[in-house]
Every structure is written in C-alpha cells, then in structure tokens.
PDB file of C-alpha atoms and ligand atoms in Angstrom:
ATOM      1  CA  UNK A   1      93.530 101.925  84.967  1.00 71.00           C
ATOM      2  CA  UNK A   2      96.424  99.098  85.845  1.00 81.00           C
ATOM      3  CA  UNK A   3      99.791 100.570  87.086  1.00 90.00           C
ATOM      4  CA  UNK A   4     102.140 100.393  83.868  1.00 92.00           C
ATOM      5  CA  UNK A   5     105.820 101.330  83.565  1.00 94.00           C
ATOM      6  CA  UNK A   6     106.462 104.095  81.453  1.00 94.00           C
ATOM      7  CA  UNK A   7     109.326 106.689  80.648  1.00 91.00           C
ATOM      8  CA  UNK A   8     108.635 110.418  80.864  1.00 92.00           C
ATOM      9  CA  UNK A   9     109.474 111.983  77.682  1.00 88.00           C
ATOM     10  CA  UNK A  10     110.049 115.154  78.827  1.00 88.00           C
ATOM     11  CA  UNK A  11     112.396 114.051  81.581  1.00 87.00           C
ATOM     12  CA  UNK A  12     113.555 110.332  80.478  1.00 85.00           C
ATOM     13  CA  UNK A  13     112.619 108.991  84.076  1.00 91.00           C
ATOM     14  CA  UNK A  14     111.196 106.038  84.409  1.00 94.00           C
ATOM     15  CA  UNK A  15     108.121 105.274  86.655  1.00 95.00           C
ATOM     16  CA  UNK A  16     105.064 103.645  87.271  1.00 95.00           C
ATOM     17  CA  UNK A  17     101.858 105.206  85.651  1.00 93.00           C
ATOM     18  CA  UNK A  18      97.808 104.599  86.578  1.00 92.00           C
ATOM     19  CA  UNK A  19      95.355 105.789  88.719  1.00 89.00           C
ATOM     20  CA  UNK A  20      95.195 108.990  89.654  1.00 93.00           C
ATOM     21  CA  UNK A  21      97.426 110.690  87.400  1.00 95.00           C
ATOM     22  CA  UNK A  22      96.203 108.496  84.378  1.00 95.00           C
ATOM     23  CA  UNK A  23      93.552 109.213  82.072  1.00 95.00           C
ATOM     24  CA  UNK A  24      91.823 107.474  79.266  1.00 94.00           C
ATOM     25  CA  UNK A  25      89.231 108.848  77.529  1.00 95.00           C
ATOM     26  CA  UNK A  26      86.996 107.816  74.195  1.00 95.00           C
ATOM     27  CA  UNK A  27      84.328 109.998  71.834  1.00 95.00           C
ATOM     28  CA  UNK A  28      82.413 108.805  69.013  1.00 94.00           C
ATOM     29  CA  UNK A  29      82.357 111.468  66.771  1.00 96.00           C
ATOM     30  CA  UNK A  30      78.658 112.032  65.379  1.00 95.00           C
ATOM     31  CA  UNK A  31      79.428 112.538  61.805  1.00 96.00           C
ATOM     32  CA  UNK A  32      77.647 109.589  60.401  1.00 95.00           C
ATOM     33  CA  UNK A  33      79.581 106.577  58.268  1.00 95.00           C
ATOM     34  CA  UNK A  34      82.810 107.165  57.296  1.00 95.00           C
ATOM     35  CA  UNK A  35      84.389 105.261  54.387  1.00 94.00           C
ATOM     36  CA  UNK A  36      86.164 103.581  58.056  1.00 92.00           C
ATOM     37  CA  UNK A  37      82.536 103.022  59.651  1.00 93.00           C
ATOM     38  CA  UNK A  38      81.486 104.453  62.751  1.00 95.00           C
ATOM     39  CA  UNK A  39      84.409 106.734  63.652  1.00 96.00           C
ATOM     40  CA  UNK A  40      85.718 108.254  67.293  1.00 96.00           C
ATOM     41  CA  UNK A  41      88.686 109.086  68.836  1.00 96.00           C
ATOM     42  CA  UNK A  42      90.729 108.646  72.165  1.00 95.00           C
ATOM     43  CA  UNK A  43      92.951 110.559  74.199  1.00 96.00           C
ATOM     44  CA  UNK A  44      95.306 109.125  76.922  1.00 95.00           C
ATOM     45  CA  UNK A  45      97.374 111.397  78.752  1.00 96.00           C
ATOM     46  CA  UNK A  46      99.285 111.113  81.990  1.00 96.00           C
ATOM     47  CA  UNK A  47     100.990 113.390  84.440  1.00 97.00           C
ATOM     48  CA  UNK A  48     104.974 112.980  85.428  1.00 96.00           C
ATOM     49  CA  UNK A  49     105.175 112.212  88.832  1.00 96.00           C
ATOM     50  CA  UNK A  50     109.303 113.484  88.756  1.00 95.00           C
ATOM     51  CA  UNK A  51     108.410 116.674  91.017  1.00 95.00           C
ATOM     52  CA  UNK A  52     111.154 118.704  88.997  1.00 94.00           C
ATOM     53  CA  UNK A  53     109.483 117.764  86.057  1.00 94.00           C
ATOM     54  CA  UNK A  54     105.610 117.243  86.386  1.00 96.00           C
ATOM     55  CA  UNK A  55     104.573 118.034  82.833  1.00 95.00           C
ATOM     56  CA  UNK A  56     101.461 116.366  80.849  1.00 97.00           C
ATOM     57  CA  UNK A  57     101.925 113.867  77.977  1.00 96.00           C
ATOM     58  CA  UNK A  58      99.443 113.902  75.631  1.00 96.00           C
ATOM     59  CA  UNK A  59      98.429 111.043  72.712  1.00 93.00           C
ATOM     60  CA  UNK A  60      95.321 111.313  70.505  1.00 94.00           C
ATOM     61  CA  UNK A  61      94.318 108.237  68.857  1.00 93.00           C
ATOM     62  CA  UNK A  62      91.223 108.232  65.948  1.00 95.00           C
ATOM     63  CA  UNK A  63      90.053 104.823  64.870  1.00 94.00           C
ATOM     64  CA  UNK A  64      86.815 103.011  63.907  1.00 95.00           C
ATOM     65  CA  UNK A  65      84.940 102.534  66.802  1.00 95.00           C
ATOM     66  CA  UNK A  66      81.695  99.905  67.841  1.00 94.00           C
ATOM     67  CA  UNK A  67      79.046  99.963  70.689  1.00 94.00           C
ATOM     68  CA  UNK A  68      79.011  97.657  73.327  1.00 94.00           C
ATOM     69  CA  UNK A  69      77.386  98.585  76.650  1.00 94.00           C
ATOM     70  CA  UNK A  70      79.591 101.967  75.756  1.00 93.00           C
ATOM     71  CA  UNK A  71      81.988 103.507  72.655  1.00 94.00           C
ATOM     72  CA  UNK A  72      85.180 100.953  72.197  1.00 93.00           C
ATOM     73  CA  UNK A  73      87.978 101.422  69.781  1.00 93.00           C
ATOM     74  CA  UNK A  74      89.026  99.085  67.612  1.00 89.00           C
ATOM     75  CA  UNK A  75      92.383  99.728  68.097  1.00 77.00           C
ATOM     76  CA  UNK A  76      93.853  97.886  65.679  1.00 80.00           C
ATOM     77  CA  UNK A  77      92.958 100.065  62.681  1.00 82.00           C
ATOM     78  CA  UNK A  78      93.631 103.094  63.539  1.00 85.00           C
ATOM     79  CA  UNK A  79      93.359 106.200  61.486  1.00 91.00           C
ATOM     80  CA  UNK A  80      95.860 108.660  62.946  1.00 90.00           C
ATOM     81  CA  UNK A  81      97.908 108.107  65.951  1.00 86.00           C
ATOM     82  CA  UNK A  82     100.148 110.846  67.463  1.00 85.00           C
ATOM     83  CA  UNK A  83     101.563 112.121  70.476  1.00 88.00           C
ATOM     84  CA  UNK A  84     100.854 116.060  70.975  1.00 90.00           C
ATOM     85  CA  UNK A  85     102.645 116.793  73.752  1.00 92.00           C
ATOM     86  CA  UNK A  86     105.643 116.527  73.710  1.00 89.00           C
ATOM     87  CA  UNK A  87     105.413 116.608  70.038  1.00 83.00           C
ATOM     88  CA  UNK A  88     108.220 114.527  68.250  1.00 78.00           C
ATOM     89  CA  UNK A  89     109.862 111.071  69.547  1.00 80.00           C
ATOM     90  CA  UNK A  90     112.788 112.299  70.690  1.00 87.00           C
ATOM     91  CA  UNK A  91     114.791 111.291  73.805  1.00 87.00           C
ATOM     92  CA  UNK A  92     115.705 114.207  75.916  1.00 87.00           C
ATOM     93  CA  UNK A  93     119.454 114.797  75.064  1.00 91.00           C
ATOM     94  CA  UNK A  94     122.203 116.237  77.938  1.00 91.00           C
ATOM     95  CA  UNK A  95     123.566 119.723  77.562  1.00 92.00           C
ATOM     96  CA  UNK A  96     126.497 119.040  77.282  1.00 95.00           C
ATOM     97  CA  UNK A  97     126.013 117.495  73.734  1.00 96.00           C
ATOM     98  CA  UNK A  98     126.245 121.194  71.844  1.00 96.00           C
ATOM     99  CA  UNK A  99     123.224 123.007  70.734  1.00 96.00           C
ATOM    100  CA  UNK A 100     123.052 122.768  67.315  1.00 95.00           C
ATOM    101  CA  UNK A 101     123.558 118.650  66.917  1.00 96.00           C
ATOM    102  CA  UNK A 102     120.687 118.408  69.647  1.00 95.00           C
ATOM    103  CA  UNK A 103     118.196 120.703  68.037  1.00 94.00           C
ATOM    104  CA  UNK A 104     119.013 119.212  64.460  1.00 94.00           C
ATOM    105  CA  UNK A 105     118.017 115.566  66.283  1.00 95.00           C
ATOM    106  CA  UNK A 106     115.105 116.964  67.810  1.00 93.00           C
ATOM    107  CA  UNK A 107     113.635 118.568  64.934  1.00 94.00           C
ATOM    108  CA  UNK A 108     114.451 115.049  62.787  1.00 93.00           C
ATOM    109  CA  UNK A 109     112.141 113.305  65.116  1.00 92.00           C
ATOM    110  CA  UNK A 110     109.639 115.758  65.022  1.00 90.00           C
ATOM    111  CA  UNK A 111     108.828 115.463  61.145  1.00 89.00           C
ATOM    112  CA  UNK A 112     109.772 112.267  60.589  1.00 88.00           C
ATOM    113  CA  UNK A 113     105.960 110.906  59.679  1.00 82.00           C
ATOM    114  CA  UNK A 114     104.907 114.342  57.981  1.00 85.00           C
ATOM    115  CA  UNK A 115     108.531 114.471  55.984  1.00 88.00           C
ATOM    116  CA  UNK A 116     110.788 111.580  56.306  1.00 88.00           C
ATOM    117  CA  UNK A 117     112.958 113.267  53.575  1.00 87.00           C
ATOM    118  CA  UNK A 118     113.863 116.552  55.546  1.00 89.00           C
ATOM    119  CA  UNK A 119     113.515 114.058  58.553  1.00 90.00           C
ATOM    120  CA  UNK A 120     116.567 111.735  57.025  1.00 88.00           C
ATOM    121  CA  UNK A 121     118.607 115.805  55.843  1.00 87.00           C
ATOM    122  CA  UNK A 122     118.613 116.641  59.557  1.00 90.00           C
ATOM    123  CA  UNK A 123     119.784 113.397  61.020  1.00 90.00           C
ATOM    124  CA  UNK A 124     122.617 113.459  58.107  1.00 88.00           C
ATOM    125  CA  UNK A 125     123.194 116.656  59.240  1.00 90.00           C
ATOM    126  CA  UNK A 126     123.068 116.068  62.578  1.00 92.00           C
ATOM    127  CA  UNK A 127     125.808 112.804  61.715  1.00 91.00           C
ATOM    128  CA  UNK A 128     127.944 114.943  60.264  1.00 90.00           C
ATOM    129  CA  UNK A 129     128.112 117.423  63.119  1.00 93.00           C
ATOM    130  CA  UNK A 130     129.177 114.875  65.250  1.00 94.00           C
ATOM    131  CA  UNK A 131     131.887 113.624  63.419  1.00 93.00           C
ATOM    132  CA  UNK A 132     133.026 117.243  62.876  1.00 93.00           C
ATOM    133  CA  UNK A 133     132.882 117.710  66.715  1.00 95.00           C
ATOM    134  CA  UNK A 134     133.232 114.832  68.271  1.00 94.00           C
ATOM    135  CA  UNK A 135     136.161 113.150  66.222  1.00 93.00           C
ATOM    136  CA  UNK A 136     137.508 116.086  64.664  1.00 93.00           C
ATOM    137  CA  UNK A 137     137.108 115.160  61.130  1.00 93.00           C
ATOM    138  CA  UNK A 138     135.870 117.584  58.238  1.00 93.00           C
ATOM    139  CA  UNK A 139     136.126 116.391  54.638  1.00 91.00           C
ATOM    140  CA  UNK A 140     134.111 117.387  51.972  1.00 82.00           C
ATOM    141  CA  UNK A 141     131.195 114.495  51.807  1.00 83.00           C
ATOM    142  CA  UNK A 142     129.661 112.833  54.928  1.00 83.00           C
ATOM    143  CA  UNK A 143     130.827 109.392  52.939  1.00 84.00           C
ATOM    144  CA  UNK A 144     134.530 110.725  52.897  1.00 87.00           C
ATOM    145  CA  UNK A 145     134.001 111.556  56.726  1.00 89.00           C
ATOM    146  CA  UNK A 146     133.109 108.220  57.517  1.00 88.00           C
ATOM    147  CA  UNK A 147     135.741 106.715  56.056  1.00 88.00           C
ATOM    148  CA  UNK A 148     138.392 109.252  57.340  1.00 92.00           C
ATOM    149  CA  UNK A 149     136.248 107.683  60.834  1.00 92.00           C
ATOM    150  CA  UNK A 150     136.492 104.347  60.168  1.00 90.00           C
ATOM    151  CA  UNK A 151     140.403 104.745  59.558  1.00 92.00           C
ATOM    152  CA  UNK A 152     140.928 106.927  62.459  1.00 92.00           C
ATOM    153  CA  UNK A 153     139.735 104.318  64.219  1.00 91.00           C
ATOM    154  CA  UNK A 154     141.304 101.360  63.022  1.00 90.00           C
ATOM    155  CA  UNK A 155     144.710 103.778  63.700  1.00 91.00           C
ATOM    156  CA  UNK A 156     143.580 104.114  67.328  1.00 90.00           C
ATOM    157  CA  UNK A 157     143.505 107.664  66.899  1.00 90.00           C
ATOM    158  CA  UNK A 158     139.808 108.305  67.458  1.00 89.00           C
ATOM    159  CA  UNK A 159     138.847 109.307  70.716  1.00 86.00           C
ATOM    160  CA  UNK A 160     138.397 105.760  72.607  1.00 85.00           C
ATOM    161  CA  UNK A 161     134.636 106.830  73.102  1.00 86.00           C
ATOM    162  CA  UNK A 162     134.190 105.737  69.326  1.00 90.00           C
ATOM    163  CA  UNK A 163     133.989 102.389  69.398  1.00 87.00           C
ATOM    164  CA  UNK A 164     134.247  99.676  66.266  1.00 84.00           C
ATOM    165  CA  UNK A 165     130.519  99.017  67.150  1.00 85.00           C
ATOM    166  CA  UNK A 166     129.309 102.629  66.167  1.00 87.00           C
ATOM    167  CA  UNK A 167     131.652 103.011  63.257  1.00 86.00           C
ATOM    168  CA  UNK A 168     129.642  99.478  61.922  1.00 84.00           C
ATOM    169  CA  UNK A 169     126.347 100.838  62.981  1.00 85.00           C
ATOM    170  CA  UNK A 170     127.135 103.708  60.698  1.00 86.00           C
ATOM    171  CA  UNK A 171     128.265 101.602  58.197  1.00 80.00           C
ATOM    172  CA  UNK A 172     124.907  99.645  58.372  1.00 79.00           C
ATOM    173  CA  UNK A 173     123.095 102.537  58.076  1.00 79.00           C
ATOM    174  CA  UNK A 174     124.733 103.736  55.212  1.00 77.00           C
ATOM    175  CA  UNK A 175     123.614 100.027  53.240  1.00 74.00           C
ATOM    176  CA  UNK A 176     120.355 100.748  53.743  1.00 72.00           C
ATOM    177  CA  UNK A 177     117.761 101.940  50.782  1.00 60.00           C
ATOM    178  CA  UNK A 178     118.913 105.266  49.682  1.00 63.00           C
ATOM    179  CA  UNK A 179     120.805 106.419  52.622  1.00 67.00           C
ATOM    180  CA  UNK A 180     123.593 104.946  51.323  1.00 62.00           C
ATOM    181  CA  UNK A 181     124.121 106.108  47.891  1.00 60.00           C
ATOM    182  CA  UNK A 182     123.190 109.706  49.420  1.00 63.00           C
ATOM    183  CA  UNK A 183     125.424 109.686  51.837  1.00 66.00           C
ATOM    184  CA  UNK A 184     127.729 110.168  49.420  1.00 63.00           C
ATOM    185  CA  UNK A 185     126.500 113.716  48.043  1.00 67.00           C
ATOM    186  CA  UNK A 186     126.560 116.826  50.215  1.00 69.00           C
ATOM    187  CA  UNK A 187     124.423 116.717  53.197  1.00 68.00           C
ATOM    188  CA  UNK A 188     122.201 119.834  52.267  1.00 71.00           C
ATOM    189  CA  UNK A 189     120.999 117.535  49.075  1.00 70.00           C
ATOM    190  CA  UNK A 190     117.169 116.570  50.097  1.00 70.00           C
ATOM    191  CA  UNK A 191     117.114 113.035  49.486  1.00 71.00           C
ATOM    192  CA  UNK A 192     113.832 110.634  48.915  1.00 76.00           C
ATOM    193  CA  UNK A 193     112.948 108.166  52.184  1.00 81.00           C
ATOM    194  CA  UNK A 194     110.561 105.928  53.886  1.00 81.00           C
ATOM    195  CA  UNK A 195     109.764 106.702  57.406  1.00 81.00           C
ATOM    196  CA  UNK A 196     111.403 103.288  58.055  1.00 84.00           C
ATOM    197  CA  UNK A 197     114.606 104.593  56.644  1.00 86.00           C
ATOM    198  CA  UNK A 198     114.485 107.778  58.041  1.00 88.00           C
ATOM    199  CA  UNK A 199     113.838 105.599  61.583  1.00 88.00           C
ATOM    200  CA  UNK A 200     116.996 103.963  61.043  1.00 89.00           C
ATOM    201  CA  UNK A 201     118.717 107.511  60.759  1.00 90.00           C
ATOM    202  CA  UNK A 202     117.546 108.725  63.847  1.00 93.00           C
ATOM    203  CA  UNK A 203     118.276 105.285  66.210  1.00 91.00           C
ATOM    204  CA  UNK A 204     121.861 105.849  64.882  1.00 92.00           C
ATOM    205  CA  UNK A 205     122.191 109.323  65.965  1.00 94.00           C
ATOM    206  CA  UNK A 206     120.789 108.794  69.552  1.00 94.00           C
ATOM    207  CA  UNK A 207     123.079 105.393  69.279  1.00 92.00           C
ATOM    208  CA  UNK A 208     126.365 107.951  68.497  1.00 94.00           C
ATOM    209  CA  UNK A 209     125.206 110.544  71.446  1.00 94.00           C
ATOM    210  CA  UNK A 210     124.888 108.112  73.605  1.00 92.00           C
ATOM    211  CA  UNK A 211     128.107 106.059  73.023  1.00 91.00           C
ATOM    212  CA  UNK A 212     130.351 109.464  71.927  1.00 93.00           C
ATOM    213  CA  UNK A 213     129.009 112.515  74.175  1.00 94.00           C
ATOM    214  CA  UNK A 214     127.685 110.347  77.005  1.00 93.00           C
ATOM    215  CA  UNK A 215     130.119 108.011  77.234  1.00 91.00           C
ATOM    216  CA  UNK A 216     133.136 110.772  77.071  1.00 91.00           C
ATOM    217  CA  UNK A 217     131.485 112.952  79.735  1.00 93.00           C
ATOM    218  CA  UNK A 218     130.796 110.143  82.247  1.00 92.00           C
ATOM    219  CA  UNK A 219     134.646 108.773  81.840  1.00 91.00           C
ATOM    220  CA  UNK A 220     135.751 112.704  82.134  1.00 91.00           C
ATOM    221  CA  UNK A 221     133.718 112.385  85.757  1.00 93.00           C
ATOM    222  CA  UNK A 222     134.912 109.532  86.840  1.00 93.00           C
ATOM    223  CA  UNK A 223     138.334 111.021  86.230  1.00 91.00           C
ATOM    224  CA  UNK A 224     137.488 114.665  87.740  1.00 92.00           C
ATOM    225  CA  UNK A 225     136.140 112.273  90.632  1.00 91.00           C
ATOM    226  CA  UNK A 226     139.333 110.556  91.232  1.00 89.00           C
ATOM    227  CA  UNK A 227     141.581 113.759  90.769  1.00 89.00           C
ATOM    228  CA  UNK A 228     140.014 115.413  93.590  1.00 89.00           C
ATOM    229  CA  UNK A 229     140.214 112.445  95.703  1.00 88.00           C
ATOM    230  CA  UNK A 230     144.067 112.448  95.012  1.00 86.00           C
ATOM    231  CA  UNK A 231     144.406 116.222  95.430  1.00 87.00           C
ATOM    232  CA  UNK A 232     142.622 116.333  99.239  1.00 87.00           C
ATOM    233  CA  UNK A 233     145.097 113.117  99.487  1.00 86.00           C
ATOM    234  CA  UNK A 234     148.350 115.598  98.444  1.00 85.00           C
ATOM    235  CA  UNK A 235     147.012 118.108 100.223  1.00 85.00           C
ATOM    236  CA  UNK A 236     146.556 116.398 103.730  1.00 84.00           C
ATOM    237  CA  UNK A 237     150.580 115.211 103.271  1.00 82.00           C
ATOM    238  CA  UNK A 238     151.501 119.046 103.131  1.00 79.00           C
ATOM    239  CA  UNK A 239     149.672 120.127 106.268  1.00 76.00           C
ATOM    240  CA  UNK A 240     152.196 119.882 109.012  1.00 69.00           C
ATOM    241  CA  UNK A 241     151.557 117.365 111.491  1.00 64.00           C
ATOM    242  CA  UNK A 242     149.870 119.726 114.896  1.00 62.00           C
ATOM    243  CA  UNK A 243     152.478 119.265 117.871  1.00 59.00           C
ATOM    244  CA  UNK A 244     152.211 120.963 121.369  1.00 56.00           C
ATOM    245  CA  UNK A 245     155.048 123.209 120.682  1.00 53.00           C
ATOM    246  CA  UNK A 246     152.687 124.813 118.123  1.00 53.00           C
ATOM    247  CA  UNK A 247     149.748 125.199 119.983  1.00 52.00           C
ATOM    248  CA  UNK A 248     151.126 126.250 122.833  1.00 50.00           C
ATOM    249  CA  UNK A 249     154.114 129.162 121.564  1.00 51.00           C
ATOM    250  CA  UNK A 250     156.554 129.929 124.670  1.00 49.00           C
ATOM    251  CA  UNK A 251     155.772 132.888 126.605  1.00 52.00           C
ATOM    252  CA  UNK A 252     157.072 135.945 125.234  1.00 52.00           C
ATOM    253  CA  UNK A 253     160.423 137.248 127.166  1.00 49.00           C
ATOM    254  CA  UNK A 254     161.761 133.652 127.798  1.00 47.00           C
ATOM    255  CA  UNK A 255     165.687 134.558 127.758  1.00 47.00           C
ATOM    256  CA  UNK A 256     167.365 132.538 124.936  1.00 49.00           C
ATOM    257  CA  UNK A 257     171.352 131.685 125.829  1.00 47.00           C
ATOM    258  CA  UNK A 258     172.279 132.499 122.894  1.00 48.00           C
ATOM    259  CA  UNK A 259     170.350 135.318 122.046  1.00 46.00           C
ATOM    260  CA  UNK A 260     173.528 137.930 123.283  1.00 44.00           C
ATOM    261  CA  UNK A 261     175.949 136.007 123.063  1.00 41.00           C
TER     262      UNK A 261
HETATM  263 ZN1   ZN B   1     108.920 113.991  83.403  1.00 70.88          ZN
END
C-alpha cells in the first residue's frame, strides 16, 4: 500500500501510514445473492507508529463486491461502514478538561449513528457543563445560559478564552433543525435528530474545548513560563555578588584595634 498521512485516534499524532504496519484485506462472503448482489467485506487496520502509543485501529467495511482477476469492492455502495477500534469518532481530549464534560463528549460520538437523539442529549449536556465550568454561568435552561454567555461577553466579563466566534458558533448551532427550539427546554429532555444535526452538536463541543480549555491552559503556560523566568531573574539580584574577602575569611586571632579598646 502507498504511504498516506493519517492521524492516530488514539493519540491525535499525525504520521505517515503504509507498508509494513498497513493492512488491507477483502472476503467475499459465500452466502449467495443478496438483495445488494454478490456481497463481501473489508477490513483495513493500521498500527500507530507513536512508540508511547502503538495501539491498532481497526475499520470494517461490507459492500457489494465483483470478480476481477480477484474479490474488489465496490466501494461506493457500501452497506455498513464503521470503525471498531477505537470505537466512536472522537478526538482524544486533554486532562485537564474535567472528567465528566470529556466522557459526556466521548460517549456523544460513540452513538451518534446508532442514536443521534441521546447522541445530540449528551453533547447538550456536555454544552452546558462547559458553560457551567468554564464561564461560570448556571441558569435554569441551556437557552438562558447562552444568553447570560453571549452578554457576559459582550460586557467583557467572560473569560477572554471565549471568544465572539464561539458564542456565534453556538448561536448557529442553536438555528439549526430542532436543536434550536430544544435548546430551550431542560437538557435531560430527549429530543428527535438527524445524525447530521447531531454532527453539528458534536463539532461545536470539540470547537468550545478547543478554543475555552485549550486555549486557557496554553495562555496559563505561557504565563507560568514567563513567571519563572522572572523569579530566577529576582532571585540572581538577591545573591550577593562573591568577593575575595568572602572566600577567603581572615585568619582567626588577627588582633582588631578596636576590639579592647
Ligand atoms: Zn497513536
């Protein structure tokens, strides 16, 4: 197989994949004709080449499938597609983000083809948790939080990590299909979505931990970064400067004039 850039999903690094630690594979499953035709099914799974990480990713494709000097796929109809391992779409997320807001994402992007509807609960959820946390606003509907947001913001007294940008993306979100009218009733209502929709839900969440948590943690390093650098600065002033009288004390019984007198 042709080297191919590809991000690890387990570890989010990017590399180059192909031979050896590629591998494609195709079966025609013997089970006669299907109301698809002739049907098979391939796998494709590749290793990590991150040493820290090194884990397998795993996609199983079934689709009709023709003979032609050997079993092709015709890959454009395909029947069932998934990845199943890792299972899910998500991004890995930093620990710093807390626990709860990344296992609510990760579990949206998990079921979001088998249930877009508890897939679109979670990321509400998950939205809601990180307006709660991140901007320190709790009102009684997600819709009433977003506005509180959206004012806090125009106020400039949002954390400077929430930008205009996000607070629109929300707002976007919120316009389309039924997200919007739902966002308005408690979060714990299950509400009825596409996968599309529930899609949309989950790029805005990764688009708020990345520009919230990320962004916050890698100004709060940059600052931590600069502190120290000032601190060794304050502390080299205080050290006195070294002189020969210090390093070399005067011998011990040297009469001082004044010492009787
Ligand atoms: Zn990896």
């Amino acid at each position: 197989m042709n080297n191919y850039q590809w991000t690890c999903p387990h570890c989010d690094r990017p590399q180059t994949g192909g031979d050896p630690n590629t591998h494609y594979g195709i079966e025609y499953l013997g089970v006669g004709e299907t109301e698809a035709g002739t049907v098979g099914y391939t796998v494709f799974a590749q290793r990590c080449l991150n040493e820290s990480c090194n884990k397998l990713t795993l996609e199983l494709n079934v689709h009709p499938v023709y003979y032609q000097g050997g079993w092709k796929a015709k890959s454009s109809s395909k029947i069932f597609s998934e990845r199943l391992i890792p299972r899910g779409a998500s991004v890995p997320q930093p620990e710093f983000i807390p626990a709860p807001i990344r296992s609510d994402y990760e579990e949206a992007c998990l079921i979001r083809d088998l249930s877009p509807k508890a897939s679109a609960t979670l990321s509400r959820r998950c939205i809601q948790g990180m307006i709660r946390d991140f901007a320190g606003i709790s009102k009684g509907t997600l819709d009433a939080e977003i506005k509180a947001l959206t004012e806090a913001v125009d106020n400039h007294t949002a954390d400077r990590a929430i930008t205009l940008e996000s607070v629109y993306a929300i707002d976007h979100v919120r316009k389309i299909g039924n997200i919007g009218a739902h966002m308005e009733k408690d979060i714990n209502v299950i509400i009825d979505v596409d996968p599309g929709e529930a899609q949309a839900l989950i790029n805005l969440v990764e688009l708020l931990l990345r520009e919230w948590y990320v962004e916050r943690h890698q100004r709060q390093e940059r600052l931590a970064a600069v502190a120290s650098i000032r601190q060794e600065k304050d502390q080299a002033k205080l050290q006195p400067p070294a002189s020969p009288a210090l390093q070399a004390p005067a011998p011990s019984g040297a009469s001082d004039p004044i010492q009787n007198g």
